[in-house]
Amino acid sequence: MPSPVGQAPAEHPAVSRRRFISLVGAVGASIAAGTLSSGLLERVRADALPIADPAATETRQWVMLFDLRRCDGCRECIKACQKMHQLTTQQEWIKVYELRGVSGQPYFLPVTCQMCQAAPCTQVCPVGATYHTPDGVVVVDQDVCIGCRMCMAACPYGARVFNWDAPPAVPAMLRSSTPEFRVPQKQGTVGKCANCVHRLRNAQLPACVEACAMEAIWVGDLTEDVATNGHDTVVLSEFLRENDVYRLKEELGTEPRVFYITGHGQDLEY
């Protein structure tokens, strides 16, 4: 059972590669047996959530969820992201805003790349440096990026960061040059969250999910209709439907793949 809101969950080991695969497979079996119910939460348009057809694709389709009822603003997700990607303390690919709801109650709103299906950033890039991977993640190829920052201007979520300065020295063993996992960042280009897709493809959880002591961050796969926060595992479509789920700036039609569970009537404008 999930830990009570406001209390730190008991410590638990990270989900292993084998266990993550077994969890995905178990829920996939439920889909095949026809035991999952249909329909979507009314707060997200009925045609807005593209639950993938497992018979039509073998490709994972990643999504993220933030449970605002649990987030305590500790910023450990930011620190874990910076450590994973060898970022400086000034480079925040996750921003945690402290806001107040419509009734005056304080809450925290983590905002990262929304992995929009209709992403404005991919449409304005003049050189095709930012694009969708087959598993639905928006990435930046910093070897192609010319630093024009048009993608930053187009992003309605402020999720991109320009690499103004030379990156810190990184040991050779930690270096990586793929768009999905670029370490270190390349000066004069744009960087952003990529859902730690390099870890997801190896059945590991994103750094932010592992670091969240409140278990407020979930990663899900539309193809298998499953999501986990590293401790609990749920049927994704049921979880979205049964909770008070929103997407940021839904009216823009960007079709984000990041969802928010509010539970307290928060106004998500920021």
PDB file of N, CA, C and O in Angstrom, residues 19-58:
ATOM      1  N   ARG A  19      13.244  -7.502 -12.012  1.00  0.00           N
ATOM      2  CA  ARG A  19      11.930  -7.247 -11.413  1.00  0.00           C
ATOM      3  C   ARG A  19      11.124  -6.286 -12.270  1.00  0.00           C
ATOM      4  O   ARG A  19       9.920  -6.465 -12.433  1.00  0.00           O
ATOM      5  N   PHE A  20      11.767  -5.263 -12.830  1.00  0.00           N
ATOM      6  CA  PHE A  20      11.039  -4.311 -13.674  1.00  0.00           C
ATOM      7  C   PHE A  20      10.431  -5.033 -14.869  1.00  0.00           C
ATOM      8  O   PHE A  20       9.275  -4.831 -15.222  1.00  0.00           O
ATOM      9  N   ILE A  21      11.209  -5.900 -15.506  1.00  0.00           N
ATOM     10  CA  ILE A  21      10.708  -6.652 -16.658  1.00  0.00           C
ATOM     11  C   ILE A  21       9.553  -7.553 -16.249  1.00  0.00           C
ATOM     12  O   ILE A  21       8.544  -7.660 -16.948  1.00  0.00           O
ATOM     13  N   SER A  22       9.666  -8.188 -15.072  1.00  0.00           N
ATOM     14  CA  SER A  22       8.593  -9.079 -14.630  1.00  0.00           C
ATOM     15  C   SER A  22       7.327  -8.306 -14.308  1.00  0.00           C
ATOM     16  O   SER A  22       6.213  -8.756 -14.585  1.00  0.00           O
ATOM     17  N   LEU A  23       7.468  -7.082 -13.743  1.00  0.00           N
ATOM     18  CA  LEU A  23       6.300  -6.265 -13.445  1.00  0.00           C
ATOM     19  C   LEU A  23       5.590  -5.843 -14.714  1.00  0.00           C
ATOM     20  O   LEU A  23       4.363  -5.895 -14.817  1.00  0.00           O
ATOM     21  N   VAL A  24       6.371  -5.417 -15.718  1.00  0.00           N
ATOM     22  CA  VAL A  24       5.787  -5.028 -16.996  1.00  0.00           C
ATOM     23  C   VAL A  24       5.067  -6.205 -17.628  1.00  0.00           C
ATOM     24  O   VAL A  24       3.955  -6.098 -18.130  1.00  0.00           O
ATOM     25  N   GLY A  25       5.692  -7.371 -17.600  1.00  0.00           N
ATOM     26  CA  GLY A  25       5.089  -8.547 -18.208  1.00  0.00           C
ATOM     27  C   GLY A  25       3.814  -8.976 -17.513  1.00  0.00           C
ATOM     28  O   GLY A  25       2.857  -9.409 -18.159  1.00  0.00           O
ATOM     29  N   ALA A  26       3.784  -8.848 -16.188  1.00  0.00           N
ATOM     30  CA  ALA A  26       2.601  -9.273 -15.437  1.00  0.00           C
ATOM     31  C   ALA A  26       1.391  -8.427 -15.790  1.00  0.00           C
ATOM     32  O   ALA A  26       0.288  -8.936 -15.984  1.00  0.00           O
ATOM     33  N   VAL A  27       1.579  -7.126 -15.879  1.00  0.00           N
ATOM     34  CA  VAL A  27       0.461  -6.262 -16.236  1.00  0.00           C
ATOM     35  C   VAL A  27       0.085  -6.457 -17.690  1.00  0.00           C
ATOM     36  O   VAL A  27      -1.081  -6.413 -18.068  1.00  0.00           O
ATOM     37  N   GLY A  28       1.089  -6.722 -18.539  1.00  0.00           N
ATOM     38  CA  GLY A  28       0.796  -7.003 -19.937  1.00  0.00           C
ATOM     39  C   GLY A  28      -0.094  -8.221 -20.083  1.00  0.00           C
ATOM     40  O   GLY A  28      -0.970  -8.278 -20.950  1.00  0.00           O
ATOM     41  N   ALA A  29       0.098  -9.213 -19.220  1.00  0.00           N
ATOM     42  CA  ALA A  29      -0.739 -10.401 -19.258  1.00  0.00           C
ATOM     43  C   ALA A  29      -2.183 -10.061 -18.919  1.00  0.00           C
ATOM     44  O   ALA A  29      -3.126 -10.635 -19.471  1.00  0.00           O
ATOM     45  N   SER A  30      -2.381  -9.115 -18.010  1.00  0.00           N
ATOM     46  CA  SER A  30      -3.734  -8.677 -17.663  1.00  0.00           C
ATOM     47  C   SER A  30      -4.420  -8.039 -18.861  1.00  0.00           C
ATOM     48  O   SER A  30      -5.612  -8.231 -19.098  1.00  0.00           O
ATOM     49  N   ILE A  31      -3.652  -7.281 -19.647  1.00  0.00           N
ATOM     50  CA  ILE A  31      -4.207  -6.664 -20.843  1.00  0.00           C
ATOM     51  C   ILE A  31      -4.651  -7.743 -21.828  1.00  0.00           C
ATOM     52  O   ILE A  31      -5.745  -7.703 -22.392  1.00  0.00           O
ATOM     53  N   ALA A  32      -3.768  -8.713 -22.022  1.00  0.00           N
ATOM     54  CA  ALA A  32      -4.081  -9.783 -22.966  1.00  0.00           C
ATOM     55  C   ALA A  32      -5.323 -10.557 -22.545  1.00  0.00           C
ATOM     56  O   ALA A  32      -6.088 -11.043 -23.378  1.00  0.00           O
ATOM     57  N   ALA A  33      -5.547 -10.677 -21.238  1.00  0.00           N
ATOM     58  CA  ALA A  33      -6.705 -11.413 -20.741  1.00  0.00           C
ATOM     59  C   ALA A  33      -7.978 -10.582 -20.764  1.00  0.00           C
ATOM     60  O   ALA A  33      -9.057 -11.077 -20.454  1.00  0.00           O
ATOM     61  N   GLY A  34      -7.852  -9.312 -21.125  1.00  0.00           N
ATOM     62  CA  GLY A  34      -9.026  -8.451 -21.221  1.00  0.00           C
ATOM     63  C   GLY A  34      -9.607  -8.051 -19.890  1.00  0.00           C
ATOM     64  O   GLY A  34     -10.799  -7.781 -19.778  1.00  0.00           O
ATOM     65  N   THR A  35      -8.749  -7.978 -18.844  1.00  0.00           N
ATOM     66  CA  THR A  35      -9.266  -7.678 -17.510  1.00  0.00           C
ATOM     67  C   THR A  35      -9.198  -6.212 -17.158  1.00  0.00           C
ATOM     68  O   THR A  35      -9.638  -5.818 -16.086  1.00  0.00           O
ATOM     69  N   LEU A  36      -8.622  -5.369 -18.031  1.00  0.00           N
ATOM     70  CA  LEU A  36      -8.506  -3.950 -17.723  1.00  0.00           C
ATOM     71  C   LEU A  36      -9.725  -3.200 -18.210  1.00  0.00           C
ATOM     72  O   LEU A  36     -10.211  -3.416 -19.308  1.00  0.00           O
ATOM     73  N   SER A  37     -10.211  -2.300 -17.376  1.00  0.00           N
ATOM     74  CA  SER A  37     -11.396  -1.533 -17.754  1.00  0.00           C
ATOM     75  C   SER A  37     -11.016  -0.392 -18.679  1.00  0.00           C
ATOM     76  O   SER A  37      -9.867   0.010 -18.771  1.00  0.00           O
ATOM     77  N   SER A  38     -11.997   0.171 -19.381  1.00  0.00           N
ATOM     78  CA  SER A  38     -11.748   1.232 -20.352  1.00  0.00           C
ATOM     79  C   SER A  38     -12.247   2.567 -19.821  1.00  0.00           C
ATOM     80  O   SER A  38     -12.878   2.646 -18.787  1.00  0.00           O
ATOM     81  N   GLY A  39     -11.976   3.633 -20.584  1.00  0.00           N
ATOM     82  CA  GLY A  39     -12.430   4.964 -20.198  1.00  0.00           C
ATOM     83  C   GLY A  39     -11.315   5.782 -19.604  1.00  0.00           C
ATOM     84  O   GLY A  39     -10.312   5.253 -19.135  1.00  0.00           O
ATOM     85  N   LEU A  40     -11.463   7.090 -19.603  1.00  0.00           N
ATOM     86  CA  LEU A  40     -10.437   7.989 -19.108  1.00  0.00           C
ATOM     87  C   LEU A  40     -11.032   8.996 -18.142  1.00  0.00           C
ATOM     88  O   LEU A  40     -12.226   9.280 -18.179  1.00  0.00           O
ATOM     89  N   LEU A  41     -10.181   9.509 -17.264  1.00  0.00           N
ATOM     90  CA  LEU A  41     -10.627  10.530 -16.334  1.00  0.00           C
ATOM     91  C   LEU A  41     -11.147  11.743 -17.086  1.00  0.00           C
ATOM     92  O   LEU A  41     -10.565  12.176 -18.066  1.00  0.00           O
ATOM     93  N   GLU A  42     -12.238  12.296 -16.655  1.00  0.00           N
ATOM     94  CA  GLU A  42     -12.877  13.383 -17.387  1.00  0.00           C
ATOM     95  C   GLU A  42     -12.020  14.629 -17.469  1.00  0.00           C
ATOM     96  O   GLU A  42     -12.151  15.409 -18.406  1.00  0.00           O
ATOM     97  N   ARG A  43     -11.124  14.824 -16.496  1.00  0.00           N
ATOM     98  CA  ARG A  43     -10.315  16.034 -16.498  1.00  0.00           C
ATOM     99  C   ARG A  43      -9.286  16.035 -17.616  1.00  0.00           C
ATOM    100  O   ARG A  43      -8.733  17.068 -17.934  1.00  0.00           O
ATOM    101  N   VAL A  44      -9.003  14.905 -18.188  1.00  0.00           N
ATOM    102  CA  VAL A  44      -8.198  14.820 -19.404  1.00  0.00           C
ATOM    103  C   VAL A  44      -9.141  14.388 -20.514  1.00  0.00           C
ATOM    104  O   VAL A  44      -9.901  13.446 -20.361  1.00  0.00           O
ATOM    105  N   ARG A  45      -9.109  15.093 -21.638  1.00  0.00           N
ATOM    106  CA  ARG A  45     -10.051  14.806 -22.715  1.00  0.00           C
ATOM    107  C   ARG A  45     -10.058  13.328 -23.069  1.00  0.00           C
ATOM    108  O   ARG A  45      -9.020  12.663 -23.051  1.00  0.00           O
ATOM    109  N   ALA A  46     -11.199  12.819 -23.424  1.00  0.00           N
ATOM    110  CA  ALA A  46     -11.354  11.391 -23.690  1.00  0.00           C
ATOM    111  C   ALA A  46     -10.443  10.905 -24.807  1.00  0.00           C
ATOM    112  O   ALA A  46     -10.069   9.737 -24.845  1.00  0.00           O
ATOM    113  N   ASP A  47     -10.068  11.791 -25.729  1.00  0.00           N
ATOM    114  CA  ASP A  47      -9.214  11.383 -26.841  1.00  0.00           C
ATOM    115  C   ASP A  47      -7.759  11.794 -26.646  1.00  0.00           C
ATOM    116  O   ASP A  47      -6.956  11.737 -27.562  1.00  0.00           O
ATOM    117  N   ALA A  48      -7.420  12.203 -25.423  1.00  0.00           N
ATOM    118  CA  ALA A  48      -6.107  12.813 -25.215  1.00  0.00           C
ATOM    119  C   ALA A  48      -5.022  11.809 -24.812  1.00  0.00           C
ATOM    120  O   ALA A  48      -3.852  12.084 -24.988  1.00  0.00           O
ATOM    121  N   LEU A  49      -5.385  10.685 -24.246  1.00  0.00           N
ATOM    122  CA  LEU A  49      -4.390   9.750 -23.750  1.00  0.00           C
ATOM    123  C   LEU A  49      -4.241   8.571 -24.704  1.00  0.00           C
ATOM    124  O   LEU A  49      -5.125   7.728 -24.801  1.00  0.00           O
ATOM    125  N   PRO A  50      -3.151   8.475 -25.430  1.00  0.00           N
ATOM    126  CA  PRO A  50      -3.000   7.436 -26.450  1.00  0.00           C
ATOM    127  C   PRO A  50      -2.457   6.134 -25.879  1.00  0.00           C
ATOM    128  O   PRO A  50      -1.296   5.792 -26.069  1.00  0.00           O
ATOM    129  N   ILE A  51      -3.289   5.404 -25.148  1.00  0.00           N
ATOM    130  CA  ILE A  51      -2.843   4.105 -24.667  1.00  0.00           C
ATOM    131  C   ILE A  51      -2.516   3.236 -25.877  1.00  0.00           C
ATOM    132  O   ILE A  51      -3.366   2.971 -26.721  1.00  0.00           O
ATOM    133  N   ALA A  52      -1.269   2.808 -25.959  1.00  0.00           N
ATOM    134  CA  ALA A  52      -0.828   2.071 -27.138  1.00  0.00           C
ATOM    135  C   ALA A  52      -1.435   0.676 -27.171  1.00  0.00           C
ATOM    136  O   ALA A  52      -1.725   0.077 -26.140  1.00  0.00           O
ATOM    137  N   ASP A  53      -1.610   0.166 -28.363  1.00  0.00           N
ATOM    138  CA  ASP A  53      -2.130  -1.185 -28.554  1.00  0.00           C
ATOM    139  C   ASP A  53      -0.959  -2.154 -28.483  1.00  0.00           C
ATOM    140  O   ASP A  53      -0.084  -2.140 -29.352  1.00  0.00           O
ATOM    141  N   PRO A  54      -0.888  -3.019 -27.456  1.00  0.00           N
ATOM    142  CA  PRO A  54       0.241  -3.926 -27.334  1.00  0.00           C
ATOM    143  C   PRO A  54       0.411  -4.830 -28.551  1.00  0.00           C
ATOM    144  O   PRO A  54       1.505  -5.282 -28.855  1.00  0.00           O
ATOM    145  N   ALA A  55      -0.695  -5.108 -29.273  1.00  0.00           N
ATOM    146  CA  ALA A  55      -0.595  -5.973 -30.442  1.00  0.00           C
ATOM    147  C   ALA A  55      -0.013  -5.247 -31.642  1.00  0.00           C
ATOM    148  O   ALA A  55       0.402  -5.864 -32.614  1.00  0.00           O
ATOM    149  N   ALA A  56       0.015  -3.900 -31.570  1.00  0.00           N
ATOM    150  CA  ALA A  56       0.439  -3.124 -32.724  1.00  0.00           C
ATOM    151  C   ALA A  56       1.891  -2.671 -32.638  1.00  0.00           C
ATOM    152  O   ALA A  56       2.469  -2.262 -33.628  1.00  0.00           O
ATOM    153  N   THR A  57       2.478  -2.737 -31.456  1.00  0.00           N
ATOM    154  CA  THR A  57       3.848  -2.254 -31.309  1.00  0.00           C
ATOM    155  C   THR A  57       4.560  -3.004 -30.198  1.00  0.00           C
ATOM    156  O   THR A  57       3.949  -3.432 -29.227  1.00  0.00           O
ATOM    157  N   GLU A  58       5.855  -3.172 -30.379  1.00  0.00           N
ATOM    158  CA  GLU A  58       6.686  -3.751 -29.332  1.00  0.00           C
ATOM    159  C   GLU A  58       7.539  -2.675 -28.676  1.00  0.00           C
ATOM    160  O   GLU A  58       8.355  -2.972 -27.814  1.00  0.00           O
TER     161      GLU A  58
END
